[in-house]
Short mmCIF file of C-alpha atoms in Angstrom, two decimals:
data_model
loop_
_atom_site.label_atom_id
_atom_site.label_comp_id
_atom_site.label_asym_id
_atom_site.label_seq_id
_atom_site.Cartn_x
_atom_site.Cartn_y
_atom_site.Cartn_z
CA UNK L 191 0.00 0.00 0.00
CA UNK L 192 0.78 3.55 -0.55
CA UNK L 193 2.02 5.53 1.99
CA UNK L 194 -0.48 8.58 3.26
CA UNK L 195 1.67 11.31 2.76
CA UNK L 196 3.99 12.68 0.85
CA UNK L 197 7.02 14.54 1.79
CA UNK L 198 7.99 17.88 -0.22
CA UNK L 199 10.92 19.65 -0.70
CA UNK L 200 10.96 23.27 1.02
CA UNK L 201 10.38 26.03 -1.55
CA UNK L 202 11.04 29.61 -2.24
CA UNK L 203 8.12 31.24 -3.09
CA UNK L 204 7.96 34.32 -5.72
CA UNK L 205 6.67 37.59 -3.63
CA UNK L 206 3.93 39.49 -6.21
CA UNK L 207 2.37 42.36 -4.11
CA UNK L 208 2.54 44.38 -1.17
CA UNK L 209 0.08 46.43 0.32
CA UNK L 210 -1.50 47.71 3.60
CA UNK L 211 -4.69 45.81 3.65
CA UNK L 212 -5.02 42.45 1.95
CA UNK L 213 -8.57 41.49 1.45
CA UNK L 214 -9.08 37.86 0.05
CA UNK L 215 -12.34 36.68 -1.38
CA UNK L 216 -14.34 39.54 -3.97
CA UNK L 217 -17.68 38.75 -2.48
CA UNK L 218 -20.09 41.08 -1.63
CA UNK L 219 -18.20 41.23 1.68
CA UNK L 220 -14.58 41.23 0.44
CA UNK L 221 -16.12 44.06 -1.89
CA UNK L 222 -17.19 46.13 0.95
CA UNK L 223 -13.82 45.40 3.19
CA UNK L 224 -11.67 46.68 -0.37
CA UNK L 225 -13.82 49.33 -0.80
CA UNK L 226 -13.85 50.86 2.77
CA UNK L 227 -10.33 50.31 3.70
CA UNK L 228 -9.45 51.95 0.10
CA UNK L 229 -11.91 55.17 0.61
CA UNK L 230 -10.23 55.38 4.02
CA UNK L 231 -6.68 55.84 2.52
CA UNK L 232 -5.08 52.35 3.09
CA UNK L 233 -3.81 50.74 0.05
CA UNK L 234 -5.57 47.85 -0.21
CA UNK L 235 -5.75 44.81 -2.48
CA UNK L 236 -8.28 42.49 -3.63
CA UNK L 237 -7.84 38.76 -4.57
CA UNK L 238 -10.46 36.77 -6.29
CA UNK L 239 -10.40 32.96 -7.66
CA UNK L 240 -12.81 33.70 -10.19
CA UNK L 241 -13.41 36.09 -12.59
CA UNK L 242 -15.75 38.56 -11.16
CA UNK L 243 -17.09 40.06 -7.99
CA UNK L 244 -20.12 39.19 -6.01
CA UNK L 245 -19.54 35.45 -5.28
CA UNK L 246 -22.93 34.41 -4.32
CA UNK L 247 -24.88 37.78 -4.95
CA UNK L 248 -23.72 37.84 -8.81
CA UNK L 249 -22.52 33.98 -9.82
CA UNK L 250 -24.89 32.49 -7.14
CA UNK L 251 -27.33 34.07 -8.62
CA UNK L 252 -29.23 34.96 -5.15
CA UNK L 253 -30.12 38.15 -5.99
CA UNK L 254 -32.17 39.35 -3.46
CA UNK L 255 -30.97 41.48 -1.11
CA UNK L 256 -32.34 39.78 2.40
CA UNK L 257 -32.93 42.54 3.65
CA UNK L 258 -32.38 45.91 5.18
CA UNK L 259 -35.06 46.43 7.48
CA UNK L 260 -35.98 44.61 10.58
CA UNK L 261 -39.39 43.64 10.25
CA UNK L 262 -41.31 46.72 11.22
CA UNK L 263 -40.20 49.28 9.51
CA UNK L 264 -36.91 50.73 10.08
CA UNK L 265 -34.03 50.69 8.30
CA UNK L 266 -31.12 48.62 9.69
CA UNK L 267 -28.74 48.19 6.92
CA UNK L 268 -26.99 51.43 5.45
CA UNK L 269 -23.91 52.36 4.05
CA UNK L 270 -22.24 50.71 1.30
CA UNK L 271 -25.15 48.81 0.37
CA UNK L 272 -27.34 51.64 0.67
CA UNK L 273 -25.34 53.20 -2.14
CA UNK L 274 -25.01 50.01 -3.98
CA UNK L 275 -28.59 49.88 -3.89
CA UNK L 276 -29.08 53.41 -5.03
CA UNK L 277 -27.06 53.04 -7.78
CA UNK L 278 -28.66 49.91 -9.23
CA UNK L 279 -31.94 51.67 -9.19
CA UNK L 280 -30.04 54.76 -11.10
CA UNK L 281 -29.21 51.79 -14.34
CA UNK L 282 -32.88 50.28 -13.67
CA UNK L 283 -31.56 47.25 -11.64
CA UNK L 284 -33.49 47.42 -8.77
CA UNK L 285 -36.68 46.87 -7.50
CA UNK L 286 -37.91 46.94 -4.23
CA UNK L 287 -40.72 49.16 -2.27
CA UNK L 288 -40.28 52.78 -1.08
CA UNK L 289 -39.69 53.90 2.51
CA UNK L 290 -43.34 54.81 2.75
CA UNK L 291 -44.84 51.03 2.79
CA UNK L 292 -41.96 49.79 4.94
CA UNK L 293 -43.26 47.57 7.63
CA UNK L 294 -47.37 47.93 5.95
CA UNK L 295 -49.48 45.39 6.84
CA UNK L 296 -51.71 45.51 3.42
CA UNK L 297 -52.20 42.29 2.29
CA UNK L 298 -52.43 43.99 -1.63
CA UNK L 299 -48.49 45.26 -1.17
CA UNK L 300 -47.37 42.26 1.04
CA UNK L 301 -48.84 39.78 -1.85
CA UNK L 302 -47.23 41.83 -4.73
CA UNK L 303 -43.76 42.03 -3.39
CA UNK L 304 -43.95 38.60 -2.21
CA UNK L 305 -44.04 37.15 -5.83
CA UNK L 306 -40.80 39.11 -6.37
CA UNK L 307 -39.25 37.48 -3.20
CA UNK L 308 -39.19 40.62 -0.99
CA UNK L 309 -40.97 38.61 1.77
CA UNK L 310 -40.09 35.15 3.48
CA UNK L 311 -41.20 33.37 6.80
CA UNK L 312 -44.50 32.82 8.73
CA UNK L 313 -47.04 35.46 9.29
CA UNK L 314 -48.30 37.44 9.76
CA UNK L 315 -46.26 39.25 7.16
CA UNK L 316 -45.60 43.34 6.62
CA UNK L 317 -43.66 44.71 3.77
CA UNK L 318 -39.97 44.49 3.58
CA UNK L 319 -36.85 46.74 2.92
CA UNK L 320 -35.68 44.14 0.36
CA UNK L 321 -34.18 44.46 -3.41
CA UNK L 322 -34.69 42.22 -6.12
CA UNK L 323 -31.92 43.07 -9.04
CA UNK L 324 -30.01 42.22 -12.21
CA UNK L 325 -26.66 40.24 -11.58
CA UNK L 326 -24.71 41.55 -14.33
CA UNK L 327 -25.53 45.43 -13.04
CA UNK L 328 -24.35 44.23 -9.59
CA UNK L 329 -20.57 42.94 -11.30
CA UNK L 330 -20.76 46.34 -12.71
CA UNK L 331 -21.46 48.12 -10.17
CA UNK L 332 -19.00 46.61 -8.16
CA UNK L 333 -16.21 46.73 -10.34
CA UNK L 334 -16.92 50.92 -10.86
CA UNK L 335 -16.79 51.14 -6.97
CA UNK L 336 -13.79 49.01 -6.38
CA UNK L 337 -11.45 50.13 -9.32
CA UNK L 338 -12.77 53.95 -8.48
CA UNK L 339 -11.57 53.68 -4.65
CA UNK L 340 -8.39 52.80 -5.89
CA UNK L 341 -8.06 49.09 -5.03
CA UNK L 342 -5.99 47.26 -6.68
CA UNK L 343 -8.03 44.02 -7.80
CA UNK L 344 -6.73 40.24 -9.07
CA UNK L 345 -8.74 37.61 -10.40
CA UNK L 346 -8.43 33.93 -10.84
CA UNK L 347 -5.74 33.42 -7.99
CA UNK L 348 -6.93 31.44 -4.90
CA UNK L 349 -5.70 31.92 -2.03
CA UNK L 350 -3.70 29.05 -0.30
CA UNK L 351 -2.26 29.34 3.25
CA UNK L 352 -1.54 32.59 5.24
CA UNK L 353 2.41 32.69 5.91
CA UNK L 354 2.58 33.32 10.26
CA UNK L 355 5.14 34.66 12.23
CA UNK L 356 4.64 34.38 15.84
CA UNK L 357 0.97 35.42 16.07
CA UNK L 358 0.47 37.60 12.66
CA UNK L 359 0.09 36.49 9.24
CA UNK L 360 3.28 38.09 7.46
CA UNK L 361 1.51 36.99 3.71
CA UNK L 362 -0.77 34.87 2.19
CA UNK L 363 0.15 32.48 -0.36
CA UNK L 364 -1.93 31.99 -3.60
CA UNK L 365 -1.76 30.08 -6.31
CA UNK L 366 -2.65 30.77 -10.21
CA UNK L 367 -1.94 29.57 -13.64
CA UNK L 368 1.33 31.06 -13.33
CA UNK L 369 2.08 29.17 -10.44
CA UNK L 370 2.55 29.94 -6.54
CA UNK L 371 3.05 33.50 -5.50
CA UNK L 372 2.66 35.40 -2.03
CA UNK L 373 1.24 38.38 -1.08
CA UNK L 374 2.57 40.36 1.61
CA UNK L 375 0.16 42.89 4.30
CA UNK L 376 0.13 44.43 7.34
CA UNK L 377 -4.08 43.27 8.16
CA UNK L 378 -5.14 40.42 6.13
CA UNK L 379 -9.34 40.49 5.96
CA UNK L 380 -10.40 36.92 5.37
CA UNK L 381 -13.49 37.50 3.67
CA UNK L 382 -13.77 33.92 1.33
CA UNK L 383 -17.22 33.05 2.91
CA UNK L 384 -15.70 29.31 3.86
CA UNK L 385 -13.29 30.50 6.49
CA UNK L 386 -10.15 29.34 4.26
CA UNK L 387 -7.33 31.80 6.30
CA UNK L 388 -8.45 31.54 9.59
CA UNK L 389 -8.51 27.59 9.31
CA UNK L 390 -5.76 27.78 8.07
CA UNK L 391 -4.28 29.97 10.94
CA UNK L 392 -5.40 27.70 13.28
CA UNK L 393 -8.17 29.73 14.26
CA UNK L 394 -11.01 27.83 16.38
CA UNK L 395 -14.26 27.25 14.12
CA UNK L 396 -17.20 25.22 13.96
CA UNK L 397 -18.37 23.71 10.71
CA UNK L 398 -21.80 22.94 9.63
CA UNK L 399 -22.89 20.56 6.56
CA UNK L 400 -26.19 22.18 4.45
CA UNK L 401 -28.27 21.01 1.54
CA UNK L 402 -26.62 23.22 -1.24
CA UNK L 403 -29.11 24.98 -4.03
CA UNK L 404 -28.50 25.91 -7.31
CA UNK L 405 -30.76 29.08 -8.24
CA UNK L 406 -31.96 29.83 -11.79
CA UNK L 407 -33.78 31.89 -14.50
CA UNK L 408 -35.60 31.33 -17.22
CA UNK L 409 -36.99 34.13 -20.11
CA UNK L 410 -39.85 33.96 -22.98
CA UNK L 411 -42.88 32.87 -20.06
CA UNK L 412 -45.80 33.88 -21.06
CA UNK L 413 -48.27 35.84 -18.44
CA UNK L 414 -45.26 34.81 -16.21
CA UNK L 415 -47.77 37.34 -13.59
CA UNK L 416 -50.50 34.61 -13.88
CA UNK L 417 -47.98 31.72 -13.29
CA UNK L 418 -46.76 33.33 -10.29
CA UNK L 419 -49.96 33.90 -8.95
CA UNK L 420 -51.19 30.26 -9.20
CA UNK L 421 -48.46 28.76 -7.11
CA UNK L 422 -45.33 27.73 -8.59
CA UNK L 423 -41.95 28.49 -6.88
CA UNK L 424 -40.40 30.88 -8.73
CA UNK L 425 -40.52 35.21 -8.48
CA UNK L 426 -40.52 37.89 -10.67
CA UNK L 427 -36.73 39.22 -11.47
CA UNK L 428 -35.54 42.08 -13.70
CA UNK L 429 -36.46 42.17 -16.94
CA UNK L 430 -39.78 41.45 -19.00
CA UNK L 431 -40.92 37.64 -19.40
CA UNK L 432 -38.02 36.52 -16.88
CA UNK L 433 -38.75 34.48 -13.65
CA UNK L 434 -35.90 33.51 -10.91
CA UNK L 435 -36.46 30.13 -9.99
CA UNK L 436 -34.58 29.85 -6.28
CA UNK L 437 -35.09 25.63 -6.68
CA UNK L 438 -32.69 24.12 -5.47
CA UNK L 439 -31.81 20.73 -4.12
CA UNK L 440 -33.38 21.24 -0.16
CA UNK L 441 -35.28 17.91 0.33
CA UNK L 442 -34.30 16.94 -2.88
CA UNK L 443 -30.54 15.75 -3.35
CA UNK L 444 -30.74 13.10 -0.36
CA UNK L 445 -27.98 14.49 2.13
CA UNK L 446 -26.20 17.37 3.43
CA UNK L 447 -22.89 18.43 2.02
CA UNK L 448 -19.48 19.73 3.58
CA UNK L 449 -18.96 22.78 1.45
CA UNK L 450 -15.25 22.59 1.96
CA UNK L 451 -14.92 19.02 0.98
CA UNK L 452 -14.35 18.59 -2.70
CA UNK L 453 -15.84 15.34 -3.14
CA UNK L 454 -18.75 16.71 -1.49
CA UNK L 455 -18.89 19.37 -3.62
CA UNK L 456 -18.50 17.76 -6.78
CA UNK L 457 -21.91 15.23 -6.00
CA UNK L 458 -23.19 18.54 -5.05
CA UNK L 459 -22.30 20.39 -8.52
CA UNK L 460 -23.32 17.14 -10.24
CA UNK L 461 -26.91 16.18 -8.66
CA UNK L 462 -27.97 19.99 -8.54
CA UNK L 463 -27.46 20.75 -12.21
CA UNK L 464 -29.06 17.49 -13.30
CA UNK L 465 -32.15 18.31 -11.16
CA UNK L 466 -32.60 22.02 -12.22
CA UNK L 467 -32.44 20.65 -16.10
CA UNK L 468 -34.50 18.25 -14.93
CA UNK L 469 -37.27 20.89 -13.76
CA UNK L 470 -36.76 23.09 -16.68
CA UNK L 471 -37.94 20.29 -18.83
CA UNK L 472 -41.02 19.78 -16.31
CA UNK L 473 -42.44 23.40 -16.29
CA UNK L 474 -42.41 23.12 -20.13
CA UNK L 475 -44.06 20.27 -20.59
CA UNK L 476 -46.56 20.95 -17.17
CA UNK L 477 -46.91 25.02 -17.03
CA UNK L 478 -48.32 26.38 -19.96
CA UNK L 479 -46.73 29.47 -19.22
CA UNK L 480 -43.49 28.15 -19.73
CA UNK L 481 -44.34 25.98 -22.70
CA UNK L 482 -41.35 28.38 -24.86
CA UNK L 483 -39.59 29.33 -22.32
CA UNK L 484 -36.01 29.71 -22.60
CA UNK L 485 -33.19 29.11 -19.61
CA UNK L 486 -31.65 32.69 -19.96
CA UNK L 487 -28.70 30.90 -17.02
CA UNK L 488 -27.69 28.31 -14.19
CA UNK L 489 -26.27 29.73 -11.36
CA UNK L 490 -22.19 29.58 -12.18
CA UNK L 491 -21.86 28.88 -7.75
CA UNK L 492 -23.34 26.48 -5.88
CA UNK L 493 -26.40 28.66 -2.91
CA UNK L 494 -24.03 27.57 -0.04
CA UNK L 495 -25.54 28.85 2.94
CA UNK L 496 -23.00 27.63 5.96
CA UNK L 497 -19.45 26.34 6.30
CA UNK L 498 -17.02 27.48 8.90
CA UNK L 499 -17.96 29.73 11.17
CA UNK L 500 -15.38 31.66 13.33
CA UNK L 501 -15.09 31.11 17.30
CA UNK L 502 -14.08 34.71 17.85
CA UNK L 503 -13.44 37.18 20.48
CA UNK L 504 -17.27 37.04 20.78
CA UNK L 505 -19.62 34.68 19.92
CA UNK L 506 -22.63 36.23 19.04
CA UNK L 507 -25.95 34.41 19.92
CA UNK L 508 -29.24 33.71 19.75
CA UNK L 509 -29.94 34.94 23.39
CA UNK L 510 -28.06 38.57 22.35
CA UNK L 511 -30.92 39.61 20.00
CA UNK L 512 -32.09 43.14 20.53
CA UNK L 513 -28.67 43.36 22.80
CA UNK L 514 -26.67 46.55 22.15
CA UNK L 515 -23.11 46.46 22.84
CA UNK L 516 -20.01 49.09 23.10
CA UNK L 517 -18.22 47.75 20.56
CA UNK L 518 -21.37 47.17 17.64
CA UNK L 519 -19.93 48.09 14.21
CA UNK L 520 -22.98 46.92 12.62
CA UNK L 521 -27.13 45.89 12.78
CA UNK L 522 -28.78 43.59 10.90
CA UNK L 523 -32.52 42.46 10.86
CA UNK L 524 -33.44 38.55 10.24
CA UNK L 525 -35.05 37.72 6.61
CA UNK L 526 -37.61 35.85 7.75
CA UNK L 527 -38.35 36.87 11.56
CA UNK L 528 -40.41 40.40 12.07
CA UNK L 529 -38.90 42.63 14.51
CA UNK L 530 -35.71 40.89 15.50
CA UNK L 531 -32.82 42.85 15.23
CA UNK L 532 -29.10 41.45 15.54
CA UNK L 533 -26.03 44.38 17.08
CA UNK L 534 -23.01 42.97 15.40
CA UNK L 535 -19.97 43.58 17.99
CA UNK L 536 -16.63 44.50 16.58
CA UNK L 537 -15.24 41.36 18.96
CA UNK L 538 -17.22 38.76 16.12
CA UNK L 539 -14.85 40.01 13.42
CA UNK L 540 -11.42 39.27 15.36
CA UNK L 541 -9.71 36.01 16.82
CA UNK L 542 -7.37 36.59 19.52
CA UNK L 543 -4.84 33.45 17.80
CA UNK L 544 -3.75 36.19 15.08
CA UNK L 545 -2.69 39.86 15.89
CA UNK L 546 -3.62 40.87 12.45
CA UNK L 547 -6.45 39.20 10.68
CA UNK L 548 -10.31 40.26 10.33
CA UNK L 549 -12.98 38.20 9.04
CA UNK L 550 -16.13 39.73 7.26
CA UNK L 551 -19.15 38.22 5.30
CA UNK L 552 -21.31 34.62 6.39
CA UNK L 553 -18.38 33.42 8.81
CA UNK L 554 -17.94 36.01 11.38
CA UNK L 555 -17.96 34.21 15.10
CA UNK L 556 -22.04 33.81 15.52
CA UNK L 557 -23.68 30.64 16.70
CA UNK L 558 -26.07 28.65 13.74
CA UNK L 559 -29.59 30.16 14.50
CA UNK L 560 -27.90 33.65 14.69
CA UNK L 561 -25.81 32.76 11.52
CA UNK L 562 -29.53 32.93 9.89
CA UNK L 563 -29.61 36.13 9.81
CA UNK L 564 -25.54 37.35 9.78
CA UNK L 565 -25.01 35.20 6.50
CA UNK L 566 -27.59 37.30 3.77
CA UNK L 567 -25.61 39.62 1.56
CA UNK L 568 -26.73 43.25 3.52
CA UNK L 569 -25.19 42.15 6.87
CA UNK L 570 -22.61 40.62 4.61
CA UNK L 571 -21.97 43.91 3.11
CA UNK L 572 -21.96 45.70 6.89
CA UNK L 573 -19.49 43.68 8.63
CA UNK L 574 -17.46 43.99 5.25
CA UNK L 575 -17.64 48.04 5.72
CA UNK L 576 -16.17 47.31 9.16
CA UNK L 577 -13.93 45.46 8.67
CA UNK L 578 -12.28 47.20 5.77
CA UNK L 579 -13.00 50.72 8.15
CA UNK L 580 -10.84 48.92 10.70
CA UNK L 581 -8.13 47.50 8.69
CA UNK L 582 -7.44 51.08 7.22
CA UNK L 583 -7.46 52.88 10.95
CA UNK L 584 -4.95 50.15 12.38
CA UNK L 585 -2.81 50.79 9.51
CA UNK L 586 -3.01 54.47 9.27
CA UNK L 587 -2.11 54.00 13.34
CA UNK L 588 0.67 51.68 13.23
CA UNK L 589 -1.54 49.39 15.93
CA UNK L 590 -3.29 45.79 15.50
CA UNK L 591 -6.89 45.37 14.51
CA UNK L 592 -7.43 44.77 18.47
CA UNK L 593 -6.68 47.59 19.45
CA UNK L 594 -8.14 50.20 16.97
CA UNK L 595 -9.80 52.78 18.94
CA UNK L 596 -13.66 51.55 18.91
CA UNK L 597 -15.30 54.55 18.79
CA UNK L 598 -13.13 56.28 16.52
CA UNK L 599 -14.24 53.23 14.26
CA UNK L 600 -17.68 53.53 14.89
CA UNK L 601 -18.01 57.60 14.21
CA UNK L 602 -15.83 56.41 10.95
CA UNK L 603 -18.82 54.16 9.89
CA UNK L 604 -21.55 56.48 10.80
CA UNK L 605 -19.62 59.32 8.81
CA UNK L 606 -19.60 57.31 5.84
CA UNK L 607 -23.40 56.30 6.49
CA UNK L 608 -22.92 52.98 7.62
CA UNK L 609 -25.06 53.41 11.19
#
């Protein structure tokens, strides 16, 4: 037999970059770190292993933004996505309803956003601060934001292991078509939505298997209004005679996956394409409406909800809702709970094993029910804001991320509209 392992020759590796702030992952929240950490005069670079920005709010094809509000009215969400959001609805991108019918009861409006997927969960319902909008306008929009704060942005590299010294990360490895290359940085934001850096830091985590989804759309459907209305799962989405079709493989695909497991991921990729083709060919031959429909595109990104999730400085959890706290750098609403209302402490972003790391997006430290809520793409976006904020004041004061000056952080975020 084989043995296990293999034994490899140590290596000098090629150093490409260095920068202040290294954000890695071009998610919405890797997006929002680059963005904020650039606008607040660090220079900051973004790494991406695919081709575009977004990750599961663009290639995902989830895009709904889950949601700003909390439930009764009031806006909890601000800041970058606010503008992100306002900008969208400048190209036509967005839809979603205006401040005045936030938190309405009116069964009319609650129905009619509903069939866009602006409301989720058990009643009884009121209307939501959510968006529905167009993918490709998001990548755009993105891209303008990130290239105009002056980030400088790579694409199909993925990042490997960070590089430590003591307790900091000195670089991050990556590794492309050319090969294996580092990056060096003086705060690395781990914002890759799986948790890659800190597990590889050694950072405590839990991990949770899901189901995974694979969301679609499909153009040409005819009265796609009356098809909506008489029960089938999919919503309205940008764009005349075009449904989004959030089907995925939940009760379907037979077990839970490990979304950092390849194999798992591959049956994953595998079963979940099969089955949407599968129900493309049913709603033509079963829905009228859809009899010439066309599939305008298969999410490129498996609808991961949960991986790795941080074991911070703070674990946020369920018991902490409607808890304020000094150190909150963010407040985020729950998709499908009315009224419930999540302070995100600066503490969830940070692990005391490294000096010099930040984590942003679905795997800050929060326990799973609170993860619920933390993981959609506007709290995503927030902790993002922060943590880029952050990264950009410990720089700019020669100190670690853990010991940034809270509440010069905070009056940073609310300057720039975040709170």
């Amino acid at each position: 037999m084989s043995a296990p392992f293999i034994d490899e020759p140590a290596r000098r590796t090629r150093v490409h970059a260095e920068t202040d702030v290294l954000v890695v992952g071009g998610g919405t929240a890797g997006a929002a770190a680059a963005i904020a950490a650039a606008r607040a005069g660090a220079a900051t670079l973004l790494v991406e292993r695919y081709g575009a920005l977004g990750g599961i709010a663009t290639g995902g094809l989830v895009i709904l933004l889950l949601t700003l509000d909390d439930g009764a009215g009031r806006q909890m969400v601000r800041g970058l996505c606010q503008e992100i959001t306002d900008r969208l609805a400048a190209r036509g991108a967005a839809f979603f309803p205006p401040p005045g019918e936030w938190g309405s009861d009116d069964a009319a409006a609650i129905e009619h956003y509903r069939r866009w997927g602006l409301v989720w969960g058990s009643g009884p319902h009121r209307v939501r601060y959510s968006v529905a909008y167009d993918p490709e306008d998001l990548r755009l929009v993105l891209n303008e934001m990130v290239t105009g704060a002056g980030v400088r942005l790579l694409f199909h590299a993925w990042g490997c292991e960070p590089v430590l010294e003591g307790d900091g990360i000195t670089a991050v490895t990556f590794h492309g078509k050319q090969g294996r290359f580092a990056i060096r940085a003086k705060v690395v934001i781990d914002a890759t939505g799986d948790g890659d850096l800190f597990a590889a830091a050694g950072c405590a985590f839990e991990l949770e298997r899901v189901l995974p989804w694979l969301w679609f759309r499909m153009g040409g459907v005819e009265n796609a209004a009356h098809a909506i209305e008489t029960g089938g799962w999919y919503f309205h989405t940008i764009g005349d005679g075009r449904v989004l079709l959030p089907w995925g493989a939940t009760e379907r695909i037979g077990r839970k996956i490990d979304a950092t497991d390849p194999e798992d991921l591959t049956f994953a990729e595998l079963e979940c394409r099969r089955q949407v083709m599968a129900e493309v060919d049913r709603l033509r031959a079963e829905v009228p409406e859809f009899r010439h429909a066309h599939l305008c595109d298969v999410a490129s990104q498996l609808g991961i909800t949960e991986s790795r999730r941080l074991q911070g400085t703070y674990v946020l959890r369920r018991e902490d809702v409607d808890r304020s706290f000094d150190d909150a750098i963010a407040v985020t609403g729950h998709w499908t709970k009315y009224g419930v209302r999540y302070a995100i402490p600066y503490r969830a972003l940070r692990s005391p094993r490294v000096r010099n790391l930040l984590v942003a997006g679905r795997c800050i430290s929060v326990d799973h029910r609170v993860h619920h809520a933390t993981k959609e793409i506007p709290p995503c976006m927030a902790t993002g804001e922060a943590a880029g904020t952050a990264a950009a004041l410990a720089v700019d004061h020669g100190v670690t991320p853990a010991a940034v000056d809270v509440s010069e952080l905070r009056a940073r975020l609310r300057q720039a509209g975040a709170e």
